[in-house]
Coordinates of C-alpha atoms in Angstrom, one line a residue:
X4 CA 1.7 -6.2 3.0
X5 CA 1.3 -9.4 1.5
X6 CA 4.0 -10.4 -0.4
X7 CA 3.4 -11.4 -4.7
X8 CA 2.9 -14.9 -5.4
X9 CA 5.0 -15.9 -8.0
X10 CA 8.7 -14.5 -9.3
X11 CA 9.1 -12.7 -5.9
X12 CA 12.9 -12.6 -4.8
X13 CA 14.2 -9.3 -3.1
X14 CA 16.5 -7.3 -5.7
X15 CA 19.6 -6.2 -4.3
X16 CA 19.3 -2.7 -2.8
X17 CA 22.7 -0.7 -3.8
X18 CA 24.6 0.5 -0.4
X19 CA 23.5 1.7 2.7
X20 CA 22.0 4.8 1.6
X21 CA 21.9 8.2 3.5
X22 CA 20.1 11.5 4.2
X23 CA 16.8 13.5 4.6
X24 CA 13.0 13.8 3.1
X25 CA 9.7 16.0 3.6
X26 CA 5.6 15.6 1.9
X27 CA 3.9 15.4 -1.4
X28 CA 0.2 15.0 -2.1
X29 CA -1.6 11.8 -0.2
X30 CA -5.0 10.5 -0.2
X31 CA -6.9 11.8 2.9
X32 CA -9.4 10.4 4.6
X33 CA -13.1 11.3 2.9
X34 CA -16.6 11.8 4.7
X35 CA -17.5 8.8 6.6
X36 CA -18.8 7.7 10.0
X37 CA -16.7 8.4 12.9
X38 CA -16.2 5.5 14.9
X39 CA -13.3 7.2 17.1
X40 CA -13.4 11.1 18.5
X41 CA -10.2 12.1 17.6
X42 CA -10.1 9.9 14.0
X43 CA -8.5 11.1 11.0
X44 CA -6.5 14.5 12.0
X45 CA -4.3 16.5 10.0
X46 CA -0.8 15.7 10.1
X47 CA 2.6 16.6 8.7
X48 CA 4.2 19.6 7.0
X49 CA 5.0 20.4 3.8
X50 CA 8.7 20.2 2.6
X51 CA 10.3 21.8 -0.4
X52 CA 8.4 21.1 -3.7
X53 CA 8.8 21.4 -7.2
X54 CA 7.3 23.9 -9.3
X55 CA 4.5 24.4 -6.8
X56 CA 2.4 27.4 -7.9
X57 CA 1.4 30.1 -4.7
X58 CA -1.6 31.2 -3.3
X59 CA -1.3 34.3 -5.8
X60 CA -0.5 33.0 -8.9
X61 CA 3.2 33.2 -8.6
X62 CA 5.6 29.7 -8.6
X63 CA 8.6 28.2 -6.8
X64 CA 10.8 25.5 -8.1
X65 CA 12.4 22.6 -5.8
X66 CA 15.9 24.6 -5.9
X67 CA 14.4 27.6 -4.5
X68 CA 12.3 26.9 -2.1
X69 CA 13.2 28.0 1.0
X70 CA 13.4 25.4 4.0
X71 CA 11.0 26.9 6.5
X72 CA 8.0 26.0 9.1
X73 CA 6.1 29.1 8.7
X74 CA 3.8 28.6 6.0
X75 CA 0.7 30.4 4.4
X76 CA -1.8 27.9 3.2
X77 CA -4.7 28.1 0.2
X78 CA -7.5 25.8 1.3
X79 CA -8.5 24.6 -2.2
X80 CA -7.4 21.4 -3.2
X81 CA -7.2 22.4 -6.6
X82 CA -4.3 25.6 -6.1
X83 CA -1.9 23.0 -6.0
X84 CA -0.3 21.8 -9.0
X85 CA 3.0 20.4 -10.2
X86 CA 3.9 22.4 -13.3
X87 CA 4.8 20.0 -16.0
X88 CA 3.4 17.6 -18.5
X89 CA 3.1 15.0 -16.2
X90 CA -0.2 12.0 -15.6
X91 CA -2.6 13.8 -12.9
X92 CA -3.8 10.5 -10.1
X93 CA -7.2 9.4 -10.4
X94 CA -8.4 6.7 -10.6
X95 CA -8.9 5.6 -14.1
X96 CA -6.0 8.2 -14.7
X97 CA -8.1 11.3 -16.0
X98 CA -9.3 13.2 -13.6
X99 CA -7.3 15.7 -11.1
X100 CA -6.7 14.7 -7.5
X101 CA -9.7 17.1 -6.1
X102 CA -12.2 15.3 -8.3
X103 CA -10.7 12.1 -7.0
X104 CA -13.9 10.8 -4.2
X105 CA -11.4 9.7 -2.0
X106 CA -9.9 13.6 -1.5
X107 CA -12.0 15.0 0.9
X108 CA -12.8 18.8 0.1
X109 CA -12.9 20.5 3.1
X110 CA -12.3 18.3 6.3
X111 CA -8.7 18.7 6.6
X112 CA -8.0 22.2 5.9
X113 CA -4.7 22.4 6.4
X114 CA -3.4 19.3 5.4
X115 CA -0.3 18.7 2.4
X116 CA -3.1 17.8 0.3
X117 CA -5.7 20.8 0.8
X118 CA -3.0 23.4 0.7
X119 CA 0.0 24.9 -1.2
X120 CA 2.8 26.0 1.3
X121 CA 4.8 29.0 1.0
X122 CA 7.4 30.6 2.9
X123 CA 6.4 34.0 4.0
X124 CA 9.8 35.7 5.0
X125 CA 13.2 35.8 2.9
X126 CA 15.4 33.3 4.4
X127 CA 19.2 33.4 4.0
X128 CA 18.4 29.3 2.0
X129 CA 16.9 30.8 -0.2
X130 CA 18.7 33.7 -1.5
X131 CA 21.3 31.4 -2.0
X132 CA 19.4 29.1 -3.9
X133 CA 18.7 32.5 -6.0
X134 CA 22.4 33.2 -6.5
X135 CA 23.4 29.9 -7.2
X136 CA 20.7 29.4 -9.9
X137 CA 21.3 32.8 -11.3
X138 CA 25.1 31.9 -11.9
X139 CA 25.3 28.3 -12.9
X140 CA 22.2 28.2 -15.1
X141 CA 21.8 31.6 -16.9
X142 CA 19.3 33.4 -15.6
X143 CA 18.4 36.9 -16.4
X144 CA 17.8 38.8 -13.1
X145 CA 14.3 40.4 -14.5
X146 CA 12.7 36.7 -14.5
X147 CA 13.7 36.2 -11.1
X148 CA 10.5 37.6 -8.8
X149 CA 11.3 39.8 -5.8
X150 CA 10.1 37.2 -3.3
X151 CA 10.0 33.8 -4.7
X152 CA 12.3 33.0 -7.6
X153 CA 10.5 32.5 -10.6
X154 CA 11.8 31.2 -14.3
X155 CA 10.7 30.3 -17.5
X156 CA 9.9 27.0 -18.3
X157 CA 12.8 26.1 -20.4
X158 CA 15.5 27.1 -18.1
X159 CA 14.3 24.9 -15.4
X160 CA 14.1 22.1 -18.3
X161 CA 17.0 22.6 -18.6
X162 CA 18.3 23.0 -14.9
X163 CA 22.2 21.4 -14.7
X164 CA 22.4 18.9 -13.0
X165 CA 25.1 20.2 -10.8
X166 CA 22.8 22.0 -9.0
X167 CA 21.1 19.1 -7.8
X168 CA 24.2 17.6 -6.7
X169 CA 25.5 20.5 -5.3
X170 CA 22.3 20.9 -3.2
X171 CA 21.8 17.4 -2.6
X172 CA 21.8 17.6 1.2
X173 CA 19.1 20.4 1.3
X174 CA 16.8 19.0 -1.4
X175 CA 13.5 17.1 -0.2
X176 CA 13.4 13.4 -0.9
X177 CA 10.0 12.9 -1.8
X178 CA 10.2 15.7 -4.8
X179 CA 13.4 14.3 -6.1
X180 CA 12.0 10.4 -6.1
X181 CA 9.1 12.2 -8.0
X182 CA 11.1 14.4 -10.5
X183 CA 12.9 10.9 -11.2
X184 CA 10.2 9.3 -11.7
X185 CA 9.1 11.6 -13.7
X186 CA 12.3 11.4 -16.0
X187 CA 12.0 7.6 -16.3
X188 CA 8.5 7.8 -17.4
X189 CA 9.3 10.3 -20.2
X190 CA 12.6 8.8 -21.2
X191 CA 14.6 11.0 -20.5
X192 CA 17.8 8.9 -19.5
X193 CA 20.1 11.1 -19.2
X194 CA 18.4 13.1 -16.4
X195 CA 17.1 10.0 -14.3
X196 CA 20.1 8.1 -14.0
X197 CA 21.8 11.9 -13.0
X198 CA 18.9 12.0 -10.7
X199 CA 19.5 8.6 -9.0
X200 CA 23.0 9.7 -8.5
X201 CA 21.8 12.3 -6.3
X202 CA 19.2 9.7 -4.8
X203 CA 21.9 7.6 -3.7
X204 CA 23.2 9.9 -1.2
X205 CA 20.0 10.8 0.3
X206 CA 18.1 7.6 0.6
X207 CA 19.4 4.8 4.0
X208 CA 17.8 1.2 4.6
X209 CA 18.0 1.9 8.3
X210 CA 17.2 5.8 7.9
X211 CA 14.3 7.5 8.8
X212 CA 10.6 6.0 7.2
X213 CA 10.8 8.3 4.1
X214 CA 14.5 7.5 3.2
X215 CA 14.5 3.2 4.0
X216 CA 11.1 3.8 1.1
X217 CA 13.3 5.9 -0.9
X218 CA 15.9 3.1 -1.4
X219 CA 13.6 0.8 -2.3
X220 CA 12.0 2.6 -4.7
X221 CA 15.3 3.5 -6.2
X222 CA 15.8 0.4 -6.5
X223 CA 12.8 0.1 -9.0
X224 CA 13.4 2.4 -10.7
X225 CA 16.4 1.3 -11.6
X226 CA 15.4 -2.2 -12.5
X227 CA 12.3 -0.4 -14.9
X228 CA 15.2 1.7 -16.3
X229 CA 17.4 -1.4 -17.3
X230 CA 15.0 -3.9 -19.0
X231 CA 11.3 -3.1 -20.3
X232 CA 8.2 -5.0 -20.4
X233 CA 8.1 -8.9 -18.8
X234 CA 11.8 -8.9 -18.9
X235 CA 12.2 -6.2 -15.9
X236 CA 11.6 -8.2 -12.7
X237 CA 13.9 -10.6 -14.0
X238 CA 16.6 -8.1 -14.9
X239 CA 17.0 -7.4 -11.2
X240 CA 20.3 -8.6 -9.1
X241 CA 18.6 -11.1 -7.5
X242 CA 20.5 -12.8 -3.7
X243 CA 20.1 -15.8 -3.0
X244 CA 16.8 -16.9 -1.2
X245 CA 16.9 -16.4 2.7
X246 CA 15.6 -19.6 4.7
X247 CA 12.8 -20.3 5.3
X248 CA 12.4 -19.7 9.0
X249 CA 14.4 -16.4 8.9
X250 CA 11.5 -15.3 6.1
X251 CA 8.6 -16.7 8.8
X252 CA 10.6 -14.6 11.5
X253 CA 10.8 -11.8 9.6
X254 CA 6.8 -12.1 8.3
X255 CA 6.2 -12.3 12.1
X256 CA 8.0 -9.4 13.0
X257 CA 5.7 -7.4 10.5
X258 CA 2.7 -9.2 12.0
X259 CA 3.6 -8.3 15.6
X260 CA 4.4 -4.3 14.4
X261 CA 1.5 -3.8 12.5
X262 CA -1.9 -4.0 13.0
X263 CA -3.0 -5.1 9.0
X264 CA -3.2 -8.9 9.0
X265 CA -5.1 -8.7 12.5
X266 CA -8.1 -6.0 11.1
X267 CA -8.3 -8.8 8.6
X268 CA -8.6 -11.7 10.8
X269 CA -10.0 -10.4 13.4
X270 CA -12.8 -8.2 11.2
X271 CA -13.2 -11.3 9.1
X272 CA -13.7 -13.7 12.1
X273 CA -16.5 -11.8 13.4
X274 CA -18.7 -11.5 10.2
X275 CA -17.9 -15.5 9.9
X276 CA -18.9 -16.4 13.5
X277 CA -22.3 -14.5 13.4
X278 CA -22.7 -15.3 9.8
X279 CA -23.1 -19.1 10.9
X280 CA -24.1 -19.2 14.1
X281 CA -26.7 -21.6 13.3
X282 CA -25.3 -24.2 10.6
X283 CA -24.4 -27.5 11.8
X284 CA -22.0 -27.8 8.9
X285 CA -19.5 -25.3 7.7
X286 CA -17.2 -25.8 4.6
X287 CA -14.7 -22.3 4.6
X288 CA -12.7 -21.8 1.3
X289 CA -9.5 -19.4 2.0
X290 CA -8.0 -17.9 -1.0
X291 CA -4.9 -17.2 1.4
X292 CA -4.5 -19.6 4.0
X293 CA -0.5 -18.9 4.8
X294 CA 0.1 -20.0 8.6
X295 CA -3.5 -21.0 9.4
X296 CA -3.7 -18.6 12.3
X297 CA -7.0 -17.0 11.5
X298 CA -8.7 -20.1 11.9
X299 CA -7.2 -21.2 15.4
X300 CA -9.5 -18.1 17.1
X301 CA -12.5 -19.2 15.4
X302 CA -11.9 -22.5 16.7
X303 CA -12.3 -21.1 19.9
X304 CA -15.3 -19.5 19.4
X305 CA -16.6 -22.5 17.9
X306 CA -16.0 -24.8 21.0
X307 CA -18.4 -22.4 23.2
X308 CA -21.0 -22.5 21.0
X309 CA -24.3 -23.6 23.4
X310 CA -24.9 -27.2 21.8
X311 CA -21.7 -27.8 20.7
X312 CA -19.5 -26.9 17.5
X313 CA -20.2 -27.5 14.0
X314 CA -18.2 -29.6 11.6
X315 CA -15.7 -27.5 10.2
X316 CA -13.7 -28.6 6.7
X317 CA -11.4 -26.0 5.5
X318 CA -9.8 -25.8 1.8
X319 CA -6.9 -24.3 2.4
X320 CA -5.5 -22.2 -1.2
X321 CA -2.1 -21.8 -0.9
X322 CA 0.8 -20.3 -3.1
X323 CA 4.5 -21.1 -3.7
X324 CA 5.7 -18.3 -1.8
X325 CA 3.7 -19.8 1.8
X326 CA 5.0 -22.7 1.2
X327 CA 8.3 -21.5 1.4
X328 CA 7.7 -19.5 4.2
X329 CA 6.3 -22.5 6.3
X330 CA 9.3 -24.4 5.0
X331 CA 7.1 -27.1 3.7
X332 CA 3.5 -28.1 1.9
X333 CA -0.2 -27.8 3.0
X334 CA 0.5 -30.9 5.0
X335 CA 2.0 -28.5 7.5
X336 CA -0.9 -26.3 7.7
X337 CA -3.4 -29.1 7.9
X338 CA -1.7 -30.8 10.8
X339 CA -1.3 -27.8 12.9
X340 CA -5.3 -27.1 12.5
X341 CA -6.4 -30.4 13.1
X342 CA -4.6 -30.1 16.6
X343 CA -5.9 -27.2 17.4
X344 CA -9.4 -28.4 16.7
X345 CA -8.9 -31.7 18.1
X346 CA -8.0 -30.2 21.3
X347 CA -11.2 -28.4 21.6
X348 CA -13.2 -30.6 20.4
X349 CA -14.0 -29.6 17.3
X350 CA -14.9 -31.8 14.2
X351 CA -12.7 -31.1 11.2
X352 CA -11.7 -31.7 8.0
X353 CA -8.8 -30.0 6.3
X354 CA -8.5 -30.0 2.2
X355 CA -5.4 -28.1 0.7
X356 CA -5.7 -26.8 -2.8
X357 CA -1.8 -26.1 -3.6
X358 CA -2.1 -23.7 -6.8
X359 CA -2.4 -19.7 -7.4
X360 CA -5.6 -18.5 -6.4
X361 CA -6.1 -17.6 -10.0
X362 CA -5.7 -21.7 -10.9
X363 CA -9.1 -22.2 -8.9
X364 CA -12.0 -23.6 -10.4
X365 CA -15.5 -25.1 -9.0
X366 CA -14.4 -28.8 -9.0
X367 CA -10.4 -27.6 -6.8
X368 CA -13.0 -26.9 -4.2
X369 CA -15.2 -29.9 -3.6
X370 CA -18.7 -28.8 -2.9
X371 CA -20.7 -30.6 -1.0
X372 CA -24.2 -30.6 -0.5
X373 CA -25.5 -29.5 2.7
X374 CA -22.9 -27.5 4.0
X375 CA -23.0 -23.5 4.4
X376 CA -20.1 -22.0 2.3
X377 CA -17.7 -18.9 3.8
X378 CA -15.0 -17.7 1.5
X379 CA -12.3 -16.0 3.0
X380 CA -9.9 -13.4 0.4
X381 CA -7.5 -11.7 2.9
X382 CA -5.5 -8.9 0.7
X383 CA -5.2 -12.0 -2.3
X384 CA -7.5 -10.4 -5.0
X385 CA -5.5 -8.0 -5.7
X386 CA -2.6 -10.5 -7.3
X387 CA -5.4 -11.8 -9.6
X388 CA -4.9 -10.3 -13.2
X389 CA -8.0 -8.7 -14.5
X390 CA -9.4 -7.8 -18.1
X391 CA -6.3 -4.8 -18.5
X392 CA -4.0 -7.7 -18.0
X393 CA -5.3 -10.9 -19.5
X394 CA -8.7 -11.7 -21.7
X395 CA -9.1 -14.1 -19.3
X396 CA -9.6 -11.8 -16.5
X397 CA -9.6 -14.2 -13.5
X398 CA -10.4 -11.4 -11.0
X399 CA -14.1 -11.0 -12.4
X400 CA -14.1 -15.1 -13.4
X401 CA -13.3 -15.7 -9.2
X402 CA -16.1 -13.6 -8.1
X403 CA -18.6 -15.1 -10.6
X404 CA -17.2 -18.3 -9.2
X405 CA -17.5 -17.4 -5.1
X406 CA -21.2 -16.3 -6.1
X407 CA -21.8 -18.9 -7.7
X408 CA -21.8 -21.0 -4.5
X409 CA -24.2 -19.1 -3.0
X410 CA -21.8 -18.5 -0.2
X411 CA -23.8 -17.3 3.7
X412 CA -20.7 -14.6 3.2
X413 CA -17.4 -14.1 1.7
X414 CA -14.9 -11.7 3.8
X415 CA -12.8 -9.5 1.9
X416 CA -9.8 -7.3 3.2
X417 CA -7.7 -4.8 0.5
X418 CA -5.2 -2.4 0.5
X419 CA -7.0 0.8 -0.1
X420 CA -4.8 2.0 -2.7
X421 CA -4.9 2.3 -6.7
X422 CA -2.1 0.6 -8.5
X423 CA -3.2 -1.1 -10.8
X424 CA -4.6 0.3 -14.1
X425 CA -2.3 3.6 -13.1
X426 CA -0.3 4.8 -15.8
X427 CA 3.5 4.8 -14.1
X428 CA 3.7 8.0 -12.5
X429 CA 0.6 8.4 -11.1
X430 CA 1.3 4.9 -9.6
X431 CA 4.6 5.9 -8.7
X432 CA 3.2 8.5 -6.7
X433 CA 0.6 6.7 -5.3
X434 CA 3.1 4.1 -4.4
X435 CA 5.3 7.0 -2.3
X436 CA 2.6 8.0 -0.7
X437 CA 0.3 4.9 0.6
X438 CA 4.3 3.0 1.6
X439 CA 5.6 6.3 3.0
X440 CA 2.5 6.1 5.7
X441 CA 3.1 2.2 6.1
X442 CA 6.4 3.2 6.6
X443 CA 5.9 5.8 9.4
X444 CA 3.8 2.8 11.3
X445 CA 6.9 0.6 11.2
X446 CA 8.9 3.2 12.2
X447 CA 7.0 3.9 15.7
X448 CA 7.5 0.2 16.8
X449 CA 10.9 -0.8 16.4
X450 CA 14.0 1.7 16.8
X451 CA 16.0 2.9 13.6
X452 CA 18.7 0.6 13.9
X453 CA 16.6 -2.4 14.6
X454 CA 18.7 -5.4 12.4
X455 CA 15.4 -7.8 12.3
X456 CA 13.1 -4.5 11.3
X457 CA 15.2 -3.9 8.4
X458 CA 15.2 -7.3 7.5
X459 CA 11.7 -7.1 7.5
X460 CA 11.2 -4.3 5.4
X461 CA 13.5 -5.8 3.2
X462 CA 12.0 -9.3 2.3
X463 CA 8.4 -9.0 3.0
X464 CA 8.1 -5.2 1.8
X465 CA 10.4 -4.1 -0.7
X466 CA 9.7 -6.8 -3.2
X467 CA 6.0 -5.5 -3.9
X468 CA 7.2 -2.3 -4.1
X469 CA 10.1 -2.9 -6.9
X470 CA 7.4 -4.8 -7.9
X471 CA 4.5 -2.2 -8.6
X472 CA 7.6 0.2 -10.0
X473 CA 9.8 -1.9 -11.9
X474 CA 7.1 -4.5 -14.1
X475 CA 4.2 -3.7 -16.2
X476 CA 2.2 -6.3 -18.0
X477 CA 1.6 -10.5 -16.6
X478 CA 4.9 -9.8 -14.4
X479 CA 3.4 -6.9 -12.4
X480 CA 1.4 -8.9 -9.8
X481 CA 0.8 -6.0 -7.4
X482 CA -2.5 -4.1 -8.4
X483 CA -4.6 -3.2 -6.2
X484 CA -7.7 -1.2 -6.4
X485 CA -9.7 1.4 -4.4
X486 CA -12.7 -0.1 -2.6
X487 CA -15.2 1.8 -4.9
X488 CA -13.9 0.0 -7.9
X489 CA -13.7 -3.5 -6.0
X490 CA -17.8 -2.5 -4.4
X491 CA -18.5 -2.0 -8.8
X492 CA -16.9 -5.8 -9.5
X493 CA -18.7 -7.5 -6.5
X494 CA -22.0 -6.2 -7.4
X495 CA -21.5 -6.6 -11.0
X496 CA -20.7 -10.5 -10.6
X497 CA -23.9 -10.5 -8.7
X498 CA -22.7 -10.3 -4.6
X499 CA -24.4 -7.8 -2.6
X500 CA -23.0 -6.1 0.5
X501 CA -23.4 -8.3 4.2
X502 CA -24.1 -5.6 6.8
X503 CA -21.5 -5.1 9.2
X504 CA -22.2 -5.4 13.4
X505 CA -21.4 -2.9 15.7
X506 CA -19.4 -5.9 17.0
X507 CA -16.7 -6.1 14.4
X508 CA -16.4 -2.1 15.1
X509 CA -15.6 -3.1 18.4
X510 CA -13.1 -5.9 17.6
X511 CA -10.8 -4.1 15.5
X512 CA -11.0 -1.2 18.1
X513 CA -10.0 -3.2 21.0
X514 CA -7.3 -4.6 18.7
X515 CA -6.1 -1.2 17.9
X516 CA -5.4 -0.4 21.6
X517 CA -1.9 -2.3 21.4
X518 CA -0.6 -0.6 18.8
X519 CA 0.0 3.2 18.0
X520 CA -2.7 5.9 18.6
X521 CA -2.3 7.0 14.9
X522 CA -4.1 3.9 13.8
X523 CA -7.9 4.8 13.4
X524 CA -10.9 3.2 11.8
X525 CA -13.8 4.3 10.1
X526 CA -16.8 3.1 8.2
X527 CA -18.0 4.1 4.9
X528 CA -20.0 2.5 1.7
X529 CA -20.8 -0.5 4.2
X530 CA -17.4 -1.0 4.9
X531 CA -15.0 -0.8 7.6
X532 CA -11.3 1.2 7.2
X533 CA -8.0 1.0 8.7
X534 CA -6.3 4.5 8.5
X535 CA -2.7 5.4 9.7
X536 CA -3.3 9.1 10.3
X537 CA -4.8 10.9 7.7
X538 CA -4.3 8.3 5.2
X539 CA -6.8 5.0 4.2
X540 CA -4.5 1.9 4.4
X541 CA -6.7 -1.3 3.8
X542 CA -10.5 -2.3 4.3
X543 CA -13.1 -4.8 5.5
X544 CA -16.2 -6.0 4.0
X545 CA -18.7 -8.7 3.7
X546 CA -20.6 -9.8 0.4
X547 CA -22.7 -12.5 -0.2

C-alpha cells in the first residue's frame, strides 16, 4: 500500500517466472456489524497442503495430495494443523490461529480457514504420487495408509528433493513458498535454496495474483538468505531508480485500481468536516501528505459551508520517498493547495515539515493558540519504530505527542494486518495471505498482461513486501499492527475513540460502488473495515 520511507529501491526480481498456486490459512472476517447484506462470504478452495492432518486423525503430505474439488470438510478451526516444528500466528506469536480474535469460530463454515480438505475418492494423481514416493524415497509399503499416503516423520524430513522438482508443475504455490519459508527460518540452506529452484519455475510477474506474489516473495527470501540483520535490504540487486513521473504514474494506477487510499480519504474527510463544523480556525497536521489530494475535497466542502469557510493552515509531513515521487519539495504541494483554495475562496496557509514522521516534535508543528487541531495518520504509523525496535519508541512518543494537543480528532487509517513483532514465519505467512488477497483486487481491474499493472506491482508493492521478508531490526520499516493492538496504544497514550456517523458508512459505501463487488465494509470496536472478500484489509477510526 504505502510504500517505506527510507532505503526503499525495488530489488531485482530474477526472470519472468511461470506456473500455478492454490490456499493456505487467512484471517477471516470476525463478528461485527453488517453494514452490507451479502458482506463477508466464504470464498476459495483449498489446494494441495502439506502435512495437513484429516478429519479422522489420519495425514497427507504436499506430494500426495491428490488434486481434486470434492472435498470433505471438519468445521473446527482447530483440526487443521501443519505438522512440523514450526511458529503458530498470533498475535504476540503464542497462541494458535483459532484463539487468534480475529478468526471467527463459526461464521464461515466452510472456509480454508475453518476446515481441513480432503479428497474423498482415489484419483489416478495420487496413486502416482504414492508410487513415486515409495520408489525414490524408501518407503516401506506398511506405512503407506490405504487411502491417503501416510509416512513417518523422518522420511518426509528427509523427502529428496527430486521429487519436488519432478512434481513441480503439480505442486501448490502457496505450500511450497511456506515450506521455503519454513527452511530459511530454520536454516536449513541446503533445502531452501533447492526449494527456490523449484519456486522459480512456478512463480510469473505477469501470472495469475498468487504467482506475480510468489516472485516477489522469492525475491525476499532470497535477499534474507544472502545477508542477515541491517545488512539485508542493502544486499539486494538494486536498478537504478525509475523517474519520477513514471513512479507518480504507476502510484496512480494503484490509486485508480484500488479502493485503499480513497476509504482513507474519503472516511477521514468525513470525521474531519463534522468534526469542525463550527471552528472558525482550523490548523490540520498530516503525518502523510504525498500529492495533497485529500485536502482538495475538503476544500470543497469547506467553500459551502452557510457563513463562509474557515481559515485553513495545513502542515504538511512529508518523506524522501514523496518527494521523489512528486519530482520535487513541499513547495510543490503547497502551491497546488493554495490554488485550489484560492479558487474557492478559501483562506489558507500551507506549512511543510520535510522530515520522517518519526523526526516530529511539538515545536516542527507550530501551534498556535486559538485554532482547533485535526491530525491526519493515513497508513504512516505503521513505519514508526516502536519499543521492540528502538528504546526510543517513537510510535507511543507520537501519540503522546498528537494528545498532547488536545486535538477535536485525529483520523487514523491501517493495514489490518500483523507484521510487526511476528517472529519470521508467522509473518511470512501472514504476509502471503493479507498480499495474496490485495493481489486478487489488482487482478480484477487490469488484464494479466497489463505492462503499467505490472509496473505497478512492481515499484509501489513489491518493495514492502521484500521488505517485511528480507530485513529485521531498524531496516525493517514495514510493521504493521492489528487494530486491537493500535485501539491498546491510543488509549494507553490517553486518546479515546470519536464515534463514527452513519455518514462515513455511507461514504465509503458509495465509493465502493466503482470498484469490485468483493470489496465490503464492516464496523467493529468503533471502527470502520475495508474487507476484500473474506479477508480484513485496512481500517478507519477516529480518536481524540
Amino acid at each position: 500500500m504505502q510504500t517505506s520511507q527510507k532505503h526503499q529501491r525495488t530489488g531485482v526480481i530474477h526472470g519472468l517466472y511461470h506456473q500455478p498456486m492454490q490456499e493456505i490459512d487467512s484471517y477471516r472476517m470476525p463478528h461485527f456489524q453488517i453494514v452490507e447484506n451479502n458482506m463477508f462470504q466464504d470464498i476459495g478452495s483449498q489446494g494441495k497442503t502439506v502435512s495437513f492432518e484429516t478429519c479422522n486423525g489420519q495425514f497427507f503430505t504436499l506430494d500426495s495430495s491428490p488434486a481434486t474439488t470434492d472435498f470433505l470438510t471438519c468445521d473446527s478451526p482447530s483440526a487443521v494443523s501443519v505438522l512440523s516444528n514450526r511458529s503458530t500466528f498470533s498475535p504476540q506469536g503464542s497462541h494458535t490461529c483459532s484463539s487468534d480474535p480475529h478468526h471467527s469460530p463459526d461464521i464461515y463454515s466452510g472456509s480454508p480457514i475453518s476446515g481441513c480438505s480432503v479428497a474423498d475418492d482415489g484419483s489416478d494423481l495420487k496413486h502416482k504420487l504414492r508410487e513415486i514416493e515409495i520408489s525414490l524415497l524408501g518407503i516401506e509399503s506398511e506405512i503407506v495408509d490405504s487411502c491417503y499416503c501416510c509416512y513417518k516423520t523422518e522420511a518426509r524430513q528427509n523427502t529428496s528433493m527430486a521429487t519436488w522438482k519432478m512434481l513441480d508443475s503439480k505442486l501448490d504455490l502457496k505450500q511450497v513458498l511456506v515450506e521455503c519459508a519454513r527452511a530459511v527460518s530454520e536454516s536449513d540452506i541446503t533445502r531452501a535454496v533447492d526449494l527456490m529452484e523449484v519456486l522459480g519455475n512456478m512463480v510469473s510477474v505477469s501470472g495469475e495474483p498468487i504467482q506475480r506474489l510468489g516472485a516477489y516473495l522469492l525475491e525476499g527470501l532470497r535477499a534474507r538468505l544472502e545477508k542477515s540483520g541491517s545488512s539485508i535490504y542493502k544486499a539486494l540487486k538494486c536498478s537504478e531508480p525509475i523517474t519520477s513521473s513514471e513512479l507518480l504514474s504507476y502510484m496512480s494506477i494503484l490509486y485508480q485500481i484500488c479502493p485503499f487510499w480513497r476509504f482513507a480519504y474519503i472516511s477521514a474527510n468525513v470525521v474531519i468536516r463534522e468534526a469542525i463544523q463550527y471552528e472558525q480556525r482550523i490548523h490540520i497536521i498530516d503525518f502523510q501528505i504525498a500529492q495533497g489530494s485529500q485536502w482538495m475535497a475538503l476544500f470543497e466542502d469547506l467553500a459551502r459551508r452557510p457563513g463562509g469557510p474557515p481559515f485553513v493552515r495545513i502542515t504538511g509531513v512529508d518523506d524522501s520517498q514523496s518527494a521523489f515521487a512528486r519530482g520535487g519539495g513541499l513547495d510543490l504541494v503547497g502551491k497546488r493547495l493554495s490554488k485550489q483554495a484560492e479558487l474557492l475562496n478559501v483562506p489558507f496557509e500551507f506549512h511543510g515539515a520535510a522530515m520522517c514522521g518519526s523526526e516530529v516534535k511539538l515545536e516542527t508543528l507550530r501551534i498556535r493558540p486559538g485554532e482547533a487541531i485535526v491530525v491526519n495518520c493515513p497508513y504512516v504509523l505503521h513505519h514508526m519504530a516502536d519499543e521492540s525496535v528502538s528504546t526510543e519508541n517513537h510510535r507511543d512518543r507520537l501519540l503522546r505527542l498528537i494528545k498532547s494537543l488536545s486535538p477535536k480528532v485525529m483520523t487514523l487509517v491501517e493495514q489490518e494486518s500483523n507484521t510487526n513483532t511476528s517472529p519470521f514465519f508467522a509473518r511470512f505467512r501472514e504476509t502471503l495471505d493479507y498480499y495474496t488477497a490485495m493481489f486478487e483486487s489488482i487482478d480484477v481491474a487490469r488484464p494479466r498482461d497489463d505492462k503499467q499493472r505490472i509496473s505497478a506491482e512492481q515499484h509501489c508493492v513489491a518493495r514492502d513486501i521484500v521488505n517485511m521478508i528480507a530485513c529485521e531490526g531498524p531496516d525493517r520499516v514495514e510493521r504493521h499492527e492489528l487494530f486491537t493492538k493500535w485501539r491498546a496504544r491510543l488509549m494507553m497514550a490517553g486518546l479515546t475513540p470519536y464515534p463514527l456517523s452513519s455518514s462515513v458508512t455511507c461514504a465509503v459505501n458509495d465509493l465502493l460502488r466503482e470498484y469490485n463487488q468483493n470489496f465490503r465494509i464492516g464496523e467493529m470496536n468503533g471502527a470502520l473495515y475495508l474487507g476484500w472478500k473474506n479477508r480484513l484489509m485496512a481500517t478507519s477510526s477516529a480518536w481524540r
